[in-house]
Tab-separated table of C-alpha atoms and ligand atoms in Angstrom:
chain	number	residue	atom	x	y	z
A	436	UNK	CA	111.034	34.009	94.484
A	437	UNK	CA	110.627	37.632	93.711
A	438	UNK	CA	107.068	37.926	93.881
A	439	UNK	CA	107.217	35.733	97.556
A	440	UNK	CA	109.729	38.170	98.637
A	441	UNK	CA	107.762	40.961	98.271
A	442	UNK	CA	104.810	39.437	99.398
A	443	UNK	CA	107.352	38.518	102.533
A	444	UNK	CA	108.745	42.027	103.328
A	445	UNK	CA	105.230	43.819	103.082
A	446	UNK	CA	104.204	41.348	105.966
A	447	UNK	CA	107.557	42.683	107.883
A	448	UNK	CA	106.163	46.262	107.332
A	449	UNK	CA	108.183	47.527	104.959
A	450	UNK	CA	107.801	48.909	101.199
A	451	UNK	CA	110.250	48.858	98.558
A	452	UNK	CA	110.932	52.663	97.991
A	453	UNK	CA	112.014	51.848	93.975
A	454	UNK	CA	107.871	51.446	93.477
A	455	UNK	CA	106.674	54.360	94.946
A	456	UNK	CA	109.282	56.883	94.348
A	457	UNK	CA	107.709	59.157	91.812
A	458	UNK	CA	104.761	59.163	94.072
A	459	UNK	CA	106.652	60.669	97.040
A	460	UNK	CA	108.912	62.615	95.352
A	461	UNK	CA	107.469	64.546	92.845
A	462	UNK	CA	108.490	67.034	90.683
A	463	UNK	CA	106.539	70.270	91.684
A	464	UNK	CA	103.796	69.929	94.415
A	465	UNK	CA	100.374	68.361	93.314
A	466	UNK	CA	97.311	69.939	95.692
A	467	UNK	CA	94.785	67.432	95.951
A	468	UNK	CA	92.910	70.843	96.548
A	469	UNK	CA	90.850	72.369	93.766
A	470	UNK	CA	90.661	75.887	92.403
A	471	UNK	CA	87.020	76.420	93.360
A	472	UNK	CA	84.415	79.620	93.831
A	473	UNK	CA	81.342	79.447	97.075
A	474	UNK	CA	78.757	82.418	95.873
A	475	UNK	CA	77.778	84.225	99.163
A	476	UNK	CA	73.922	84.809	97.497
A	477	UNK	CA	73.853	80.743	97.037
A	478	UNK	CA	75.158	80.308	100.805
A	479	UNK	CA	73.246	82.932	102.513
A	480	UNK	CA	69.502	81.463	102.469
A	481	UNK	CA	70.741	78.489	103.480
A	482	UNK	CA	72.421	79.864	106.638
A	483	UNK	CA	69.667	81.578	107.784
A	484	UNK	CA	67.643	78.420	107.279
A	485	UNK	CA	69.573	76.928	109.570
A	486	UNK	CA	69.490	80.134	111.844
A	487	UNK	CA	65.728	78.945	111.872
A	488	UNK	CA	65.420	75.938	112.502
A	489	UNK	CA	68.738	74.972	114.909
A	490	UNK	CA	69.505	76.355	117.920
A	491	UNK	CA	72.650	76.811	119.609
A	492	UNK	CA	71.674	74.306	121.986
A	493	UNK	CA	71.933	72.261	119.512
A	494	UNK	CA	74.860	73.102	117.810
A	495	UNK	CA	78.271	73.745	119.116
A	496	UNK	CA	78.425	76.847	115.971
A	497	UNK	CA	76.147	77.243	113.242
A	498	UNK	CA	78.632	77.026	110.294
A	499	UNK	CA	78.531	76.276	106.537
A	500	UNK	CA	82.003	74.804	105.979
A	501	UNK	CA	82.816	75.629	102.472
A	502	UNK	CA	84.728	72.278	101.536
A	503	UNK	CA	86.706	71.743	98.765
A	504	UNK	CA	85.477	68.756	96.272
A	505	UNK	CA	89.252	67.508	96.081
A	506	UNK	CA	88.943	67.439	100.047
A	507	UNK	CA	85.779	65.781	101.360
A	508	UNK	CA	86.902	63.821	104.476
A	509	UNK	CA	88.070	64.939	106.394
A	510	UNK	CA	86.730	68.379	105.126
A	511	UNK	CA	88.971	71.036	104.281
A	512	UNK	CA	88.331	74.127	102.371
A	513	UNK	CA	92.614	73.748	101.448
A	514	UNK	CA	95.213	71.536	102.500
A	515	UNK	CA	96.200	73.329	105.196
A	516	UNK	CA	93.147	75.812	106.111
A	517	UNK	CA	89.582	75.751	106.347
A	518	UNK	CA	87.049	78.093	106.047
A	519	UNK	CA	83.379	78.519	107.380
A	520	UNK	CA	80.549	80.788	107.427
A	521	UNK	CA	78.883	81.369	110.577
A	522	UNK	CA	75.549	83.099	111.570
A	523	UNK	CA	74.588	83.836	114.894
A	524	UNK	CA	70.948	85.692	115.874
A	525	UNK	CA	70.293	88.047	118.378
A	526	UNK	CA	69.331	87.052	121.640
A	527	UNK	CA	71.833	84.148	121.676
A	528	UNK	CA	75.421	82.696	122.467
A	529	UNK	CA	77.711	80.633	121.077
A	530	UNK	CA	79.562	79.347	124.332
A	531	UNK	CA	82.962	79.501	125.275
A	532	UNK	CA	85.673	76.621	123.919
A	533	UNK	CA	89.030	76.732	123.198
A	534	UNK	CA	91.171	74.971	120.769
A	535	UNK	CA	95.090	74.624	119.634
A	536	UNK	CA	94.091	75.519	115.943
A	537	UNK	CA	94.338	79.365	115.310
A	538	UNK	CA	91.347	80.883	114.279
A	539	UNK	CA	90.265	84.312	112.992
A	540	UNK	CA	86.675	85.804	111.827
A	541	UNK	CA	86.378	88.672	109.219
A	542	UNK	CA	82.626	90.191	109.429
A	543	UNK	CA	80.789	89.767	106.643
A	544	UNK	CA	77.011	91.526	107.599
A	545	UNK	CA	75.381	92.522	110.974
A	546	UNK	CA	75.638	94.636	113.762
A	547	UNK	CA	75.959	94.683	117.606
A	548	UNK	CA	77.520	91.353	118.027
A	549	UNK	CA	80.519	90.535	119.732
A	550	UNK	CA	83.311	87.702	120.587
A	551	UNK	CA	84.746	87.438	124.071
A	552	UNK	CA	88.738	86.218	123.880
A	553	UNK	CA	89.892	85.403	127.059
A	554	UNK	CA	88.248	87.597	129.041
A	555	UNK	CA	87.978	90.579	126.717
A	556	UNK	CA	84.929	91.449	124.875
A	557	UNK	CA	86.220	92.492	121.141
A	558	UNK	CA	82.705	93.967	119.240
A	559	UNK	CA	82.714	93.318	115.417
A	560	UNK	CA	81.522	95.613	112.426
A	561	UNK	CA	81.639	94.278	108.832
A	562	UNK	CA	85.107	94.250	107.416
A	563	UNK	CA	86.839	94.106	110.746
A	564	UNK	CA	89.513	91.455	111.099
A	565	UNK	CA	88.726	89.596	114.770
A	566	UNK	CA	91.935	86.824	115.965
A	567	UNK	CA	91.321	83.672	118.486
A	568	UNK	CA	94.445	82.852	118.287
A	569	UNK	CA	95.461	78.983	119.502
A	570	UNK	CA	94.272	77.730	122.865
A	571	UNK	CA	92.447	81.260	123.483
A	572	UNK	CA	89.067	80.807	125.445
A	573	UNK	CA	86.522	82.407	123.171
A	574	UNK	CA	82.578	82.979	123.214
A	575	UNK	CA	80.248	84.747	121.335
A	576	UNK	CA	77.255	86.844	121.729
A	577	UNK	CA	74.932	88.532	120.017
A	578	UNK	CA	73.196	91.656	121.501
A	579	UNK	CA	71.754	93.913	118.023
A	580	UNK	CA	69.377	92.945	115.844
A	581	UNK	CA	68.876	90.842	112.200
A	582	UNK	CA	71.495	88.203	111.695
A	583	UNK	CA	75.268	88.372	112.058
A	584	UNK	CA	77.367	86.448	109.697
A	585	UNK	CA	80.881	85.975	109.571
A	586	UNK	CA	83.651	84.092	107.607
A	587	UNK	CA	85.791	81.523	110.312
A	588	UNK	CA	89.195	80.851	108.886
A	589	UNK	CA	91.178	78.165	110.769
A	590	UNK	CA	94.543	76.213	110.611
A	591	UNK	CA	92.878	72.869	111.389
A	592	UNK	CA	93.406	70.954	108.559
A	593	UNK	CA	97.046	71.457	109.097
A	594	UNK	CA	97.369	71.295	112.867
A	595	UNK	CA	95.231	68.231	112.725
A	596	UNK	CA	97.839	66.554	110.380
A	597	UNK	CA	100.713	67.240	112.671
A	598	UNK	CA	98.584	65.671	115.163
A	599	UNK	CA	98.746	68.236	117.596
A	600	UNK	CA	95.010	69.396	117.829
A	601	UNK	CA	93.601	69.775	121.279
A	602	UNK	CA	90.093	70.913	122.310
A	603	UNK	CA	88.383	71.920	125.555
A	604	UNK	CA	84.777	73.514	126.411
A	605	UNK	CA	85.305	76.316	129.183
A	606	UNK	CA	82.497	74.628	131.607
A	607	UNK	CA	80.515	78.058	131.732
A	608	UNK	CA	78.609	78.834	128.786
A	609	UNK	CA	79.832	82.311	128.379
A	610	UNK	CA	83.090	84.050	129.994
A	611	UNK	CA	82.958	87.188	131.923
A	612	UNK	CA	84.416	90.545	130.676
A	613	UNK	CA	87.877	90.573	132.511
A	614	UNK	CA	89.326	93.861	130.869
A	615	UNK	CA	87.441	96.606	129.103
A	616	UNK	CA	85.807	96.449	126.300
A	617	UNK	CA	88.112	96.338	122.801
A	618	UNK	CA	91.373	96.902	125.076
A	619	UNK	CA	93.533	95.178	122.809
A	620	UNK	CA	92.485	97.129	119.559
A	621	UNK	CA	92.477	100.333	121.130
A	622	UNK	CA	96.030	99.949	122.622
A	623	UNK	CA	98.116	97.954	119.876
A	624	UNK	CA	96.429	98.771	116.940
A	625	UNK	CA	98.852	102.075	116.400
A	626	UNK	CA	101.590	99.363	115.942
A	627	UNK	CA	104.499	101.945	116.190
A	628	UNK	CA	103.600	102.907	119.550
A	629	UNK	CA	102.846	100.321	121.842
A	630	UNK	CA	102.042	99.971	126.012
A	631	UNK	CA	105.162	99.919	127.452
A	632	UNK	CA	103.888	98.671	130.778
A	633	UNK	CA	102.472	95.525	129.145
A	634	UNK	CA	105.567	93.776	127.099
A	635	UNK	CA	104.544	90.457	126.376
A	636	UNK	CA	105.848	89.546	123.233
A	637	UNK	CA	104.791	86.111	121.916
A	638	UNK	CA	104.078	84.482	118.391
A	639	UNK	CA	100.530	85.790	118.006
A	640	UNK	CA	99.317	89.244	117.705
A	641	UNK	CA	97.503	90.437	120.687
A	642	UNK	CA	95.251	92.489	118.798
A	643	UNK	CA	91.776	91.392	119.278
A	644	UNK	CA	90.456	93.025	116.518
A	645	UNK	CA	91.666	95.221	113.438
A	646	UNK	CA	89.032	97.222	112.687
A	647	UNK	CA	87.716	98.050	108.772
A	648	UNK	CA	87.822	101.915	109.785
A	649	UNK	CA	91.945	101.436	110.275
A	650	UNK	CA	91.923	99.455	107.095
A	651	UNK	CA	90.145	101.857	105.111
A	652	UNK	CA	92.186	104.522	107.094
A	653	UNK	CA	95.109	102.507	105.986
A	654	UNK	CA	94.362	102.585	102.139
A	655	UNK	CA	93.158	106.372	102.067
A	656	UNK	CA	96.483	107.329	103.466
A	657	UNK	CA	98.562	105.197	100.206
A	658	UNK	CA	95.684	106.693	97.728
A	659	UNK	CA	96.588	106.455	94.318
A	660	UNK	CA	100.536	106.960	94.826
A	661	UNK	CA	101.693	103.206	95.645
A	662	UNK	CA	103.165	101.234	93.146
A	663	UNK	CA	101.543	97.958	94.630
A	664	UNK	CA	102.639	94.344	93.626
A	665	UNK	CA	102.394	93.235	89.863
A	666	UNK	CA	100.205	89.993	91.290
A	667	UNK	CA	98.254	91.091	94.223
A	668	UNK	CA	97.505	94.922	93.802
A	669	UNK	CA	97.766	96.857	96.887
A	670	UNK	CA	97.927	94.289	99.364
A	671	UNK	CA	98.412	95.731	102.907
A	672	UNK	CA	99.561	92.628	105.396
A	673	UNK	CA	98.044	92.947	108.868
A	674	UNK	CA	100.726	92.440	111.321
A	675	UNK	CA	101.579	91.577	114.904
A	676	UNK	CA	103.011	94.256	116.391
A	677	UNK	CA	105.343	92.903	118.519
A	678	UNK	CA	107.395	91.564	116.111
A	679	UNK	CA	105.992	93.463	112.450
A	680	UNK	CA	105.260	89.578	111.329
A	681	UNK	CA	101.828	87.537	110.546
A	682	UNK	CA	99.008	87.630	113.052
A	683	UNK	CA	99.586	84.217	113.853
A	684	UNK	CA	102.300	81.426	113.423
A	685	UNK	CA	100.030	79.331	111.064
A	686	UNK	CA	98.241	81.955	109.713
A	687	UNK	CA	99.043	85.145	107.723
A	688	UNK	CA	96.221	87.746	106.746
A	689	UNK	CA	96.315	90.351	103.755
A	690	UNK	CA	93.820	92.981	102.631
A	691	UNK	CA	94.388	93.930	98.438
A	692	UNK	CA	93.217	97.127	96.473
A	693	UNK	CA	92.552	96.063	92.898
A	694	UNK	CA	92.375	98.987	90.975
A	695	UNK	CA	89.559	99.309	88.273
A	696	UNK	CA	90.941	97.218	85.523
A	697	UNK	CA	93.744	95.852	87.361
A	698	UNK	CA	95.050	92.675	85.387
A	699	UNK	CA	97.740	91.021	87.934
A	700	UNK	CA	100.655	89.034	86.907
A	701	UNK	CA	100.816	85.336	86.622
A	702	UNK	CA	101.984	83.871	89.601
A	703	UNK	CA	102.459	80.880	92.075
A	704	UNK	CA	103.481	80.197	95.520
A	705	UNK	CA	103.905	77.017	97.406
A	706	UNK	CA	101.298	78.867	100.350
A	707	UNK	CA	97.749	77.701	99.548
A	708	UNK	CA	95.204	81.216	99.443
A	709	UNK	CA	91.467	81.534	100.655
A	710	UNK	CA	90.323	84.839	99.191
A	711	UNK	CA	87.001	86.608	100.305
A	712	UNK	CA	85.587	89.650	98.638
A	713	UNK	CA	84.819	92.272	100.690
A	714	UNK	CA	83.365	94.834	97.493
A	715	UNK	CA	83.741	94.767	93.732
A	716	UNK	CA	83.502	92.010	91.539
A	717	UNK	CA	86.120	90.516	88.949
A	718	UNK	CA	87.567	87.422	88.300
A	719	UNK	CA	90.955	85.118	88.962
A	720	UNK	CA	91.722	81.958	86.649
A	721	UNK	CA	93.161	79.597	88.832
A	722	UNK	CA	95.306	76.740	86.325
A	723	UNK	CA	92.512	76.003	84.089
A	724	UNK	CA	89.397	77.126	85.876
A	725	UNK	CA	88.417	80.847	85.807
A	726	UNK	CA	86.468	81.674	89.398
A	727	UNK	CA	84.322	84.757	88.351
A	728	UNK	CA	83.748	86.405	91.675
A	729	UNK	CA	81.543	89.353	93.028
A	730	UNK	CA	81.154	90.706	96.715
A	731	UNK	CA	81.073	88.513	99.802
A	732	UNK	CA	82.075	85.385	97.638
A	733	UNK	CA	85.135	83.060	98.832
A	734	UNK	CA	87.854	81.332	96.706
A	735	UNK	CA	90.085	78.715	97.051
A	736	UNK	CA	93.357	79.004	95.317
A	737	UNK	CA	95.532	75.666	95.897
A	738	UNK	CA	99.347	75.418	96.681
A	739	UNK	CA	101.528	76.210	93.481
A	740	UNK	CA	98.366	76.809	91.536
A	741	UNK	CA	99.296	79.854	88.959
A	742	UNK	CA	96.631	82.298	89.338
A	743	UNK	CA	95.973	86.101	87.897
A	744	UNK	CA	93.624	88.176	89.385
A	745	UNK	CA	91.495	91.154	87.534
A	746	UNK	CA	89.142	93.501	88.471
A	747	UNK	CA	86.795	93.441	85.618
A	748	UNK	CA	85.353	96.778	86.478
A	749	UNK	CA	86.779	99.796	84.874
A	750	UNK	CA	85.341	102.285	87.220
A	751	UNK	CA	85.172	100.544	90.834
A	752	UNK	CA	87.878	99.403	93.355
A	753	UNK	CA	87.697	95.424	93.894
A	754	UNK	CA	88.958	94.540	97.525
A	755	UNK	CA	90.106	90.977	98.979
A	756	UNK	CA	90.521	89.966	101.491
A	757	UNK	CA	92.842	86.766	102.185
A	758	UNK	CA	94.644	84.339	104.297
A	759	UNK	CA	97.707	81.659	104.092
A	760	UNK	CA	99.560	79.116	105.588
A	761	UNK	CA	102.350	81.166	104.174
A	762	UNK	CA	103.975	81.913	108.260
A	763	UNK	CA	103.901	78.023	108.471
A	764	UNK	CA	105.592	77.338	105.269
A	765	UNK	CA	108.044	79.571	105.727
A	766	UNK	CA	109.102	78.855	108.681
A	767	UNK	CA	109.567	75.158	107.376
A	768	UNK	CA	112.028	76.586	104.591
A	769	UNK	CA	109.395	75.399	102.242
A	770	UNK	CA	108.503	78.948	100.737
A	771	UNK	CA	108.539	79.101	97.078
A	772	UNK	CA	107.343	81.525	94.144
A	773	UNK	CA	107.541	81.960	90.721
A	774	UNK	CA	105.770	84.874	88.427
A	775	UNK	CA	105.347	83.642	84.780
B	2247	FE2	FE1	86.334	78.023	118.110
C-alpha cells in the first residue's frame, strides 16, 4: 500500500518532503561551481583566431565564455555571473542590443576602441572599468589599430534563473552619439561633487566609465599608509555615486593592492567572486585547489568557498581586479562571512 501510495501522489504532483529534505536544506551552501583558473596566454591565440576567421556579421560578439566545468549548460562561469573575453578588430562594429542582465567590460589590451551606451560614446584604455548597466542600448566600435580585447562580466546566469531576462536588437546597427564624448566619466567620476542640474538618482551608477588613471590616482593617494583588509589587501570598491553603493544592483566591482608578499586571511562569503589580474602574479587556494595566477588570468572563486590570496612576489605589487553578486545577496538578507 505504501509503495502504491507513493507511486499515487507523485502522479498528483506532489513529493514527500521527508525524502528530499537534506537535499533542500542543507547545512552550509554547496556551489555546484568549481574553484577554477583560465590562463590569458592559453585564451589569447585562440581569440584572435577567431578574430580571423569570423566576422561580426557573423557573430552577434566574438566572445570566449570562460565556463566553469561544474556549470556546462547552461554555461556559467559562477552560479550567479558569467564571464567572457571579447576581441573586436579595427575597422569593425559590434551592433547595438540591449538586454535586462547588467553587464560591465574591464579592458584588458588595445587602443582606440570604444562602446556607445545609450547614446554616449564612452572610449576604453586598458584597466578602465566600462558599465552597460540593464536594458542600456549599447554598441561597439573599433576605430585604432591591432586587436582590442576585453573581459565581459554579466549577471545572466542569475537574472536568467529568476526568469526575468529580456533581450532586444536596436534595429540600426550602430547608435548615434547623443551627448559628448565620455560625459558621464568626466562629470560623476569626482563622486563628492556631482551635477546638480542633472539629479537622477537610480540603482545603477551612471558612470560610463571609471577610468585606470583615477584608479591608479586612487591607490597613489592611500600609498603605503592604509591598513587594508586582512583577506583582500587594499581593495578600493568602485561606487555609484548617487547613493556611495555598488555600480549595479546585481553586480558589485572591487579593485585590490596586494602588497609584495601579502599572505591574506582565510576567508568565505556566501557572494560567489570572479577575479582578473590586471599585473603581478601570485596565487589563491580555493578549498582544495590552489589557482596559481599571473597577469591578465581570470579566477573563479565559488559561493562559501574559503579562499587566501598571496602575492608570491616579494618585490612587486599584485592587483585584482573583481566582481560579485554580493549587491544581490545582500539585498536578499542572504549575506554571510566567516574568516578562519
Ligand atoms: Fe550586450
Amino acid at each position: 500500500m505504501t509503495e502504491e501510495a507513493y507511486e499515487a501522489i507523485a502522479r498528483l504532483g506532489t513529493a514527500p518532503l521527508w525524502r528530499y529534505f537534506g537535499n533542500l536544506f542543507n547545512a552550509e551552501p554547496r556551489s555546484r561551481a568549481v574553484p577554477y583558473l583560465w590562463r590569458y596566454p592559453e585564451l589569447r591565440p585562440y581569440l584572435l583566431h577567431f578574430a580571423d576567421v569570423l566576422s561580426l556579421e557573423e557573430a552577434e560578439r566574438r566572445v570566449l565564455m570562460l565556463v566553469n566545468p561544474g556549470l556546462p549548460d547552461p554555461p556559467a562561469t559562477t552560479t550567479t555571473l558569467y564571464a567572457g573575453i571579447q576581441v573586436i578588430l579595427p575597422g569593425e562594429t559590434a551592433q547595438a542590443h540591449r538586454h535586462s542582465a547588467g553587464a560591465f567590460r574591464f579592458i584588458i589590451e588595445g587602443r582606440g576602441a570604444y562602446t556607445t551606451v545609450n547614446g554616449e560614446r564612452v572610449h576604453m584604455h586598458p584597466g578602465d572599468l566600462l558599465l552597460t548597466p540593464g536594458w542600456h542600448w549599447h554598441d561597439h566600435a573599433h576605430e585604432g589599430d591591432g586587436p582590442m580585447l576585453w573581459l565581459d562580466g554579466l549577471d545572466f546566469p542569475l537574472v536568467n534563473a529568476l526568469e526575468a531576462g529580456f533581450f532586444e536588437l536596436f534595429g540600426e546597427r550602430t547608435q548615434k552619439a547623443e551627448v559628448p564624448d565620455d560625459i558621464s566619466s568626466r562629470q560623476f567620476i569626482h563622486g563628492r561633487l556631482t551635477p546638480a542640474w542633472d539629479p537622477r538618482p537610480g540603482p545603477n551608477s551612471p558612470i560610463g566609465n571609471y577610468p585606470w588613471t583615477e584608479t591608479a590616482r586612487a591607490f597613489d593617494a592611500i600609498a603605503e599608509d592604509a591598513t587594508g583588509s586582512d583577506a583582500d589587501g587594499v581593495v578600493l570598491e568602485y561606487t555609484n555615486p548617487w547613493n556611495g553603493g555598488p555600480v549595479m544592483p546585481t553586480i558589485g566591482c572591487r579593485i585590490a593592492r596586494l602588497r609584495p608578499g601579502f599572505r591574506g586571511v582565510v576567508r568565505r562569503q556566501t557572494p560567489s567572486t570572479i577575479y582578473h589580474v590586471v599585473r603581478g602574479s601570485g596565487a589563491s587556494r580555493v578549498d582544495d585547489q590552489l589557482l596559481e595566477w599571473s597577469e591578465k588570468d581570470v579566477f573563479a572563486v565559488p559561493g562559501w568557498a574559503r579562499y587566501q590570496h598571496v602575492n608570491s612576489s616579494t618585490s612587486q605589487d599584485a592587483v585584482l581586479f573583481s566582481y560579485t553578486d554580493a549587491p544581490a545577496i545582500t539585498a536578499l538578507g542572504l549575506y554571510r562571512e566567516e574568516v578562519a
